[in-house]
Coordinates of C-alpha atoms and ligand atoms in Angstrom, one line a residue:
M422 CA -0.1 -50.1 -7.3
V423 CA 0.0 -47.7 -4.4
R424 CA -1.1 -44.2 -5.3
Q425 CA 1.3 -41.4 -4.9
I426 CA -0.1 -37.8 -4.7
N427 CA 2.5 -35.5 -6.3
D428 CA 2.9 -32.1 -4.6
K429 CA 4.6 -30.6 -7.7
F430 CA 2.9 -29.4 -10.9
L431 CA 5.3 -29.0 -13.8
F432 CA 4.0 -27.0 -16.7
F433 CA 4.9 -27.8 -20.3
D434 CA 3.3 -26.8 -23.6
E435 CA 4.6 -27.9 -27.1
M436 CA 4.3 -24.2 -28.2
E437 CA 7.1 -23.3 -25.9
I438 CA 9.6 -25.2 -28.1
N439 CA 8.9 -22.9 -31.1
L440 CA 9.1 -19.9 -28.9
L441 CA 12.5 -20.9 -27.4
K442 CA 13.8 -21.7 -30.9
K443 CA 12.9 -18.3 -32.0
V444 CA 14.6 -16.7 -29.0
L445 CA 17.7 -18.8 -29.5
T446 CA 18.1 -17.7 -33.1
T447 CA 18.3 -14.1 -31.9
K448 CA 21.5 -15.2 -30.1
K449 CA 21.0 -12.6 -27.4
L450 CA 20.4 -14.5 -24.2
S451 CA 21.6 -12.0 -21.4
G452 CA 19.4 -10.2 -18.9
T453 CA 19.1 -7.0 -21.0
S454 CA 17.5 -8.4 -24.2
E455 CA 14.2 -7.3 -25.8
W456 CA 12.5 -10.4 -24.5
V457 CA 13.2 -9.3 -20.9
E458 CA 11.6 -5.9 -21.6
L459 CA 8.5 -7.6 -23.2
Y460 CA 8.2 -9.9 -20.1
E461 CA 8.5 -6.9 -17.8
K462 CA 5.8 -5.0 -19.7
K463 CA 3.5 -8.0 -19.5
L464 CA 4.1 -8.4 -15.8
C465 CA 3.0 -4.8 -15.3
D466 CA -0.2 -5.4 -17.2
Y467 CA -1.0 -8.6 -15.4
F468 CA -0.4 -7.2 -11.9
G469 CA -1.7 -3.7 -12.6
V470 CA 1.5 -1.9 -11.5
K471 CA 3.7 0.7 -13.2
F472 CA 7.1 -1.0 -13.0
A473 CA 8.5 -4.5 -13.1
I474 CA 12.1 -5.8 -13.0
A475 CA 12.8 -9.4 -14.0
L476 CA 15.5 -10.9 -11.7
S477 CA 17.4 -14.1 -11.3
S478 CA 15.4 -15.4 -8.3
G479 CA 12.8 -14.5 -5.6
S480 CA 15.7 -14.3 -3.1
A481 CA 17.4 -11.8 -5.4
A482 CA 14.2 -9.8 -5.5
L483 CA 14.0 -9.7 -1.7
H484 CA 17.6 -8.7 -1.3
T485 CA 17.1 -5.9 -3.9
A486 CA 13.9 -4.8 -2.1
L487 CA 15.7 -4.6 1.2
Y488 CA 18.6 -2.7 -0.3
V489 CA 16.5 -0.1 -2.0
V490 CA 14.4 0.7 1.1
G491 CA 17.6 1.0 3.1
A492 CA 17.0 -2.1 5.2
T493 CA 20.7 -3.1 5.4
D494 CA 23.6 -3.1 7.9
G495 CA 22.1 -3.2 11.3
A496 CA 18.6 -2.1 10.3
E497 CA 15.7 -4.1 11.7
V498 CA 13.1 -5.8 9.5
L499 CA 9.7 -6.9 10.9
V500 CA 8.7 -10.3 9.7
P501 CA 5.9 -12.6 10.9
A502 CA 7.0 -15.4 13.1
T503 CA 5.4 -17.8 10.5
A504 CA 7.8 -16.7 7.8
P505 CA 9.5 -19.5 5.9
I506 CA 13.3 -19.7 5.8
P507 CA 13.7 -18.2 2.2
T508 CA 12.0 -14.9 3.3
V509 CA 14.5 -14.4 6.1
I510 CA 17.8 -15.4 4.5
P511 CA 17.9 -12.3 2.3
I512 CA 17.6 -10.2 5.5
L513 CA 20.8 -11.9 6.7
I514 CA 22.5 -11.4 3.4
A515 CA 21.6 -7.6 3.7
R516 CA 23.3 -7.7 7.1
A517 CA 20.0 -6.5 8.6
R518 CA 18.3 -8.0 11.6
P519 CA 15.0 -9.9 11.4
V520 CA 12.5 -9.0 14.2
F521 CA 9.8 -11.7 14.5
V522 CA 6.3 -10.5 15.1
D523 CA 3.3 -12.7 16.2
V524 CA 0.4 -13.2 13.8
L525 CA -3.3 -12.7 14.2
P526 CA -5.1 -15.8 15.4
E527 CA -5.6 -18.2 12.5
T528 CA -4.0 -16.0 9.8
F529 CA -0.5 -15.2 8.5
A530 CA -1.1 -11.4 9.0
F531 CA 0.8 -9.3 11.6
E532 CA -0.8 -9.0 15.0
C533 CA -0.8 -5.2 15.0
N534 CA -0.2 -4.7 18.8
D535 CA 2.9 -6.8 18.6
L536 CA 3.9 -5.1 15.4
K537 CA 3.7 -1.7 17.1
R538 CA 5.6 -3.0 20.1
K539 CA 8.5 -4.1 18.0
I540 CA 9.0 -0.9 16.0
T541 CA 12.2 0.9 16.9
S542 CA 14.2 3.8 15.4
K543 CA 16.1 1.1 13.5
T544 CA 13.1 -0.4 11.8
K545 CA 13.5 0.1 8.1
A546 CA 11.0 -2.4 6.5
A547 CA 8.2 -4.9 7.2
I548 CA 7.7 -8.0 5.0
I549 CA 4.3 -9.5 4.7
I550 CA 3.9 -13.0 3.3
P551 CA 0.7 -14.5 1.8
M552 CA 1.7 -18.1 2.6
W553 CA 0.5 -20.7 0.2
G554 CA -1.1 -17.9 -1.8
Y555 CA -3.7 -17.1 0.9
P556 CA -4.9 -13.5 1.0
L557 CA -4.3 -11.6 4.2
P558 CA -6.1 -8.6 5.7
Y559 CA -3.4 -6.0 4.7
K560 CA -5.2 -2.8 5.7
D561 CA -4.5 -2.8 9.4
T562 CA -0.8 -3.5 8.8
L563 CA -0.6 -0.8 6.2
E564 CA -2.2 1.7 8.6
V565 CA 0.4 1.0 11.3
L566 CA 3.3 1.1 8.9
E567 CA 2.1 4.4 7.3
E568 CA 1.8 6.0 10.7
W569 CA 5.4 5.1 11.4
G570 CA 6.7 5.7 7.8
I571 CA 7.9 2.1 7.4
P572 CA 7.8 0.7 3.9
L573 CA 5.9 -2.6 3.2
I574 CA 7.7 -5.2 1.2
E575 CA 5.5 -8.0 -0.1
D576 CA 7.0 -11.5 -0.3
T577 CA 4.5 -12.7 -2.8
A578 CA 6.6 -15.6 -4.0
Q579 CA 3.7 -18.0 -3.6
A580 CA 0.9 -15.5 -4.4
H581 CA 0.8 -14.9 -8.2
G582 CA -2.8 -14.0 -8.9
T583 CA -4.0 -14.0 -5.3
I584 CA -6.6 -11.2 -4.8
I585 CA -6.6 -9.1 -1.7
D586 CA -9.5 -6.7 -1.3
E587 CA -10.2 -6.7 -5.0
K588 CA -6.6 -5.9 -5.9
K589 CA -3.8 -8.3 -6.8
A590 CA -1.3 -9.3 -4.2
G591 CA 2.0 -7.7 -5.2
A592 CA 0.3 -4.4 -6.1
W593 CA 0.1 -3.2 -2.4
G594 CA 3.7 -2.8 -1.1
L595 CA 6.2 -0.2 -1.9
I596 CA 7.9 -3.1 -3.6
S597 CA 6.9 -6.7 -4.0
C598 CA 9.0 -9.8 -4.6
F599 CA 8.0 -12.8 -6.6
S600 CA 9.8 -16.1 -7.4
T601 CA 9.3 -18.1 -10.6
H602 CA 10.9 -21.3 -9.2
D603 CA 9.4 -24.5 -10.6
R604 CA 7.1 -24.9 -7.6
K605 CA 5.5 -21.5 -8.0
L606 CA 2.4 -20.6 -10.1
L607 CA 4.4 -18.8 -12.7
A608 CA 7.3 -21.2 -13.2
T609 CA 10.5 -20.7 -15.3
G610 CA 12.8 -23.2 -13.5
E611 CA 14.6 -20.6 -11.4
G612 CA 13.8 -16.9 -11.6
G613 CA 12.0 -14.0 -10.0
F614 CA 10.8 -10.4 -10.3
A615 CA 10.1 -7.3 -8.3
L616 CA 7.1 -4.9 -8.8
T617 CA 6.6 -1.3 -7.7
N618 CA 4.6 1.8 -8.6
N619 CA 7.4 4.1 -7.4
K620 CA 9.8 5.4 -10.1
E621 CA 12.6 6.1 -7.6
I622 CA 12.4 2.6 -6.1
Y623 CA 12.3 1.2 -9.6
D624 CA 15.4 3.1 -10.7
K625 CA 17.3 2.1 -7.6
A626 CA 16.3 -1.5 -7.9
K627 CA 17.3 -1.7 -11.5
L628 CA 20.7 -0.1 -10.7
F629 CA 21.3 -2.5 -7.8
S630 CA 20.4 -5.6 -9.9
Q631 CA 22.8 -4.6 -12.7
F632 CA 26.2 -4.0 -10.9
G633 CA 25.3 -0.4 -10.3
Y634 CA 25.6 -0.1 -14.1
M635 CA 29.4 -0.6 -13.4
D636 CA 29.7 3.2 -13.2
G637 CA 32.2 2.9 -10.3
I638 CA 30.0 5.0 -8.1
H639 CA 27.0 2.7 -7.2
F640 CA 27.1 -0.6 -5.5
G641 CA 25.2 -3.5 -7.0
Y642 CA 24.9 -7.2 -7.6
N643 CA 24.4 -9.1 -10.8
Y644 CA 20.8 -10.2 -10.3
K645 CA 19.9 -10.1 -14.0
P646 CA 17.7 -12.9 -15.3
Q647 CA 18.3 -15.0 -18.4
T648 CA 16.5 -14.3 -21.6
L649 CA 15.2 -17.9 -22.0
Q650 CA 13.6 -17.7 -18.5
C651 CA 11.9 -14.5 -19.4
A652 CA 10.6 -15.8 -22.7
L653 CA 9.1 -18.7 -20.8
G654 CA 7.6 -16.4 -18.2
L655 CA 6.2 -14.2 -21.0
Y656 CA 4.4 -17.3 -22.5
R657 CA 3.3 -18.8 -19.2
L658 CA 1.9 -15.6 -17.8
D659 CA -1.1 -16.2 -20.2
H660 CA -1.8 -19.5 -18.5
I661 CA -1.9 -18.4 -14.8
D662 CA -5.6 -17.4 -14.6
K663 CA -6.7 -20.7 -16.2
Q664 CA -4.5 -22.5 -13.7
I665 CA -6.0 -20.6 -10.8
R666 CA -9.5 -21.5 -12.0
I667 CA -8.6 -25.2 -12.2
R668 CA -7.0 -25.1 -8.8
T669 CA -10.0 -23.3 -7.3
D670 CA -12.4 -25.9 -8.7
K671 CA -10.3 -28.7 -7.2
A672 CA -10.0 -27.0 -3.9
T673 CA -13.8 -26.4 -3.8
S674 CA -14.7 -30.0 -4.6
L675 CA -12.2 -31.4 -2.1
L676 CA -13.4 -29.0 0.6
E677 CA -17.0 -29.9 0.0
S678 CA -16.2 -33.6 0.8
I679 CA -14.0 -33.1 3.8
R680 CA -15.4 -30.1 5.7
N681 CA -16.8 -30.9 9.1
D682 CA -16.7 -29.7 12.7
Y683 CA -13.0 -30.6 12.9
I684 CA -11.7 -29.6 9.4
C685 CA -12.1 -26.3 7.7
E686 CA -10.3 -24.1 5.3
L687 CA -7.9 -21.4 6.4
A688 CA -10.0 -18.2 6.7
I689 CA -10.2 -15.9 3.6
P690 CA -10.9 -12.2 4.2
P691 CA -13.8 -10.5 2.3
Q692 CA -13.3 -9.5 -1.4
S693 CA -10.3 -11.7 -1.5
S694 CA -9.4 -15.1 -3.1
P695 CA -6.4 -17.4 -2.9
N696 CA -4.5 -18.7 -6.0
Y697 CA -4.6 -22.2 -4.4
Y698 CA -0.8 -22.6 -4.6
S699 CA -1.9 -25.2 -2.0
L700 CA -5.2 -25.8 -0.2
V701 CA -4.6 -25.0 3.5
I702 CA -6.9 -26.7 6.0
R703 CA -7.2 -26.0 9.7
L704 CA -7.7 -28.8 12.1
K705 CA -9.6 -28.2 15.2
A706 CA -7.9 -30.6 17.6
S707 CA -4.9 -30.8 19.9
S708 CA -1.5 -30.5 18.3
E709 CA -0.7 -34.1 19.1
K710 CA -3.8 -35.3 17.3
V711 CA -3.1 -33.0 14.3
R712 CA 0.4 -34.4 14.1
K713 CA -1.0 -38.0 14.0
F714 CA -3.5 -36.9 11.3
I715 CA -0.8 -35.4 9.1
S716 CA 1.4 -38.5 9.6
F717 CA -1.5 -40.8 8.6
L718 CA -1.9 -38.7 5.4
A719 CA 1.9 -38.7 4.7
N720 CA 2.1 -42.5 5.2
S721 CA -0.7 -42.7 2.6
N722 CA 1.4 -40.8 0.2
I723 CA -0.4 -37.5 0.5
P724 CA 2.4 -35.0 1.0
S725 CA 2.2 -32.0 3.4
D726 CA 4.4 -29.0 3.2
I727 CA 4.3 -28.8 7.0
F728 CA 5.9 -32.2 7.2
K729 CA 8.2 -31.9 4.2
Y730 CA 9.8 -28.6 5.2
G731 CA 9.6 -29.1 9.0
Y732 CA 7.4 -25.9 9.0
R733 CA 7.4 -24.2 12.4
P734 CA 7.7 -20.7 13.8
I735 CA 10.9 -19.4 12.3
Y736 CA 12.7 -18.9 15.6
K737 CA 12.4 -22.6 16.4
H738 CA 14.9 -23.4 13.6
P739 CA 18.6 -23.9 14.8
L740 CA 19.6 -21.2 12.3
F741 CA 17.7 -18.6 14.4
R742 CA 18.6 -20.0 17.8
E743 CA 19.4 -16.6 19.2
F744 CA 15.6 -16.1 19.1
Y745 CA 14.7 -19.5 20.7
N746 CA 13.1 -18.0 23.8
L747 CA 10.7 -15.8 21.8
E748 CA 7.0 -16.7 22.3
C749 CA 4.6 -15.9 19.6
H750 CA 1.5 -17.9 20.8
N751 CA -0.7 -17.3 17.8
A752 CA 2.0 -18.3 15.4
E753 CA 2.8 -21.5 17.4
N754 CA -0.9 -22.4 17.5
L755 CA -1.4 -21.8 13.8
V756 CA 1.5 -23.9 12.6
K757 CA 0.5 -26.8 14.8
T758 CA -3.1 -26.9 13.5
I759 CA -2.8 -26.6 9.7
T760 CA -1.7 -28.7 6.8
T761 CA -1.6 -28.4 3.1
L762 CA -3.2 -30.4 0.3
P763 CA -2.1 -30.3 -3.3
V764 CA -4.9 -29.1 -5.7
H765 CA -2.8 -28.3 -8.8
P766 CA -3.9 -29.2 -12.4
D767 CA -2.3 -32.7 -12.4
I768 CA -4.4 -33.8 -9.4
S769 CA -7.0 -36.0 -11.1
N770 CA -10.6 -36.7 -10.0
D771 CA -9.4 -40.1 -8.9
D772 CA -6.7 -38.5 -6.8
I773 CA -9.3 -36.3 -5.1
E774 CA -11.5 -39.3 -4.4
Y775 CA -8.4 -41.0 -2.9
I776 CA -7.5 -38.0 -0.7
V777 CA -11.2 -37.8 0.5
N778 CA -11.2 -41.5 1.4
I779 CA -7.9 -41.3 3.3
I780 CA -9.1 -38.2 5.2
K781 CA -12.3 -40.0 6.1
K782 CA -10.2 -42.7 7.6
A783 CA -7.8 -40.3 9.3
E784 CA -10.4 -37.8 10.7
K785 CA -11.3 -40.2 13.5
I786 CA -7.9 -39.3 15.0
L787 CA -9.2 -35.8 15.5
F788 CA -12.4 -36.6 17.4
Ligands
LIG1498 C1 10.2 -19.6 -3.1 C2 10.1 -18.6 -2.1 C3 11.2 -17.6 -1.9 C4 12.5 -17.8 -2.7 O1 12.4 -17.7 -4.1 P1 13.6 -18.3 -5.0 O2 13.2 -17.9 -6.3 O3 13.6 -19.8 -4.7 O4 14.9 -17.6 -4.5 C5 11.0 -16.6 -1.0 N1 9.9 -16.5 -0.2 C6 8.9 -17.4 -0.4 C7 7.7 -17.2 0.5 C8 9.0 -18.5 -1.3 O5 8.0 -19.3 -1.3

């Protein structure tokens, strides 16, 4: 039988059935139950922040974040040109305007000169995105934003448990946004949450996500989560660190076997560690050779997010065609020379051996 490497890891634990039974018997399943509060408390503990708000999705968290920092209706929002589509759609929902900024060579961090160049009187927020859970050097970005009084929103949808300069991703921004969609490290089917250390931001976000408390004064959406999702999240939060350890071990052993002059891991800043949402490798070869390499892997049933999602600089998608003539060289180079490899807990040692063998065959393409 042909081996198929699965890019999805779906968590299940028998204990969850008992938990969900217990929750169902309370009969209260809305977004304001005690289970939601318990989940939010535990999120605060895990991420080391003061406030957490459970929400219906990562997209809801991003829209809420934009609203509470005032990045709506004609405001400009700075986003790296390597942003994925789900980061940018909430900006459109908020009727704000995305402004795409180039990245530093070989990272997903803002290139600060381009960042400064693109700040205007309308800039109301910047969104930073640790793609595939890879830590980014935040400090330079934060310095620029602080100087201009622009709030940082973290889109940490892929970065549960990622460490940046000895502190968890999601604990840095004025507000940070997480998804708990099935593909993410903390998975509840669909779902999300926002984190902040700022009481005023917390109050505003809560108000916005609950219809403005229907007081007839404040505007808001219904972005409340479901109790069952939150109960699952509460349980599964205990399993993230173990998952990250397993993923890190698999990534390390895979890298040891494939690293050479043409293949390396995406750079990791000091005092930082990825959660290994995926292993990201950088290929030192022309974009054409890299494309052939990735195709060879895909044809051998080793999936790549680059292939699967047509990953490219965001302004190359037809949805953003008004930005087609932008040129962010570092972003363009980066997306043409990377690919992802699954290293989740369901990847067996045999799978790793298979991936290594296929890469050994494919690497000749890069020479
Ligand atoms: C998954 C994801 C989102 C969207 O989260 P949903 O819960 O699916 O709405 C946003 N940004 C990034 C970077 C993501 O990976």
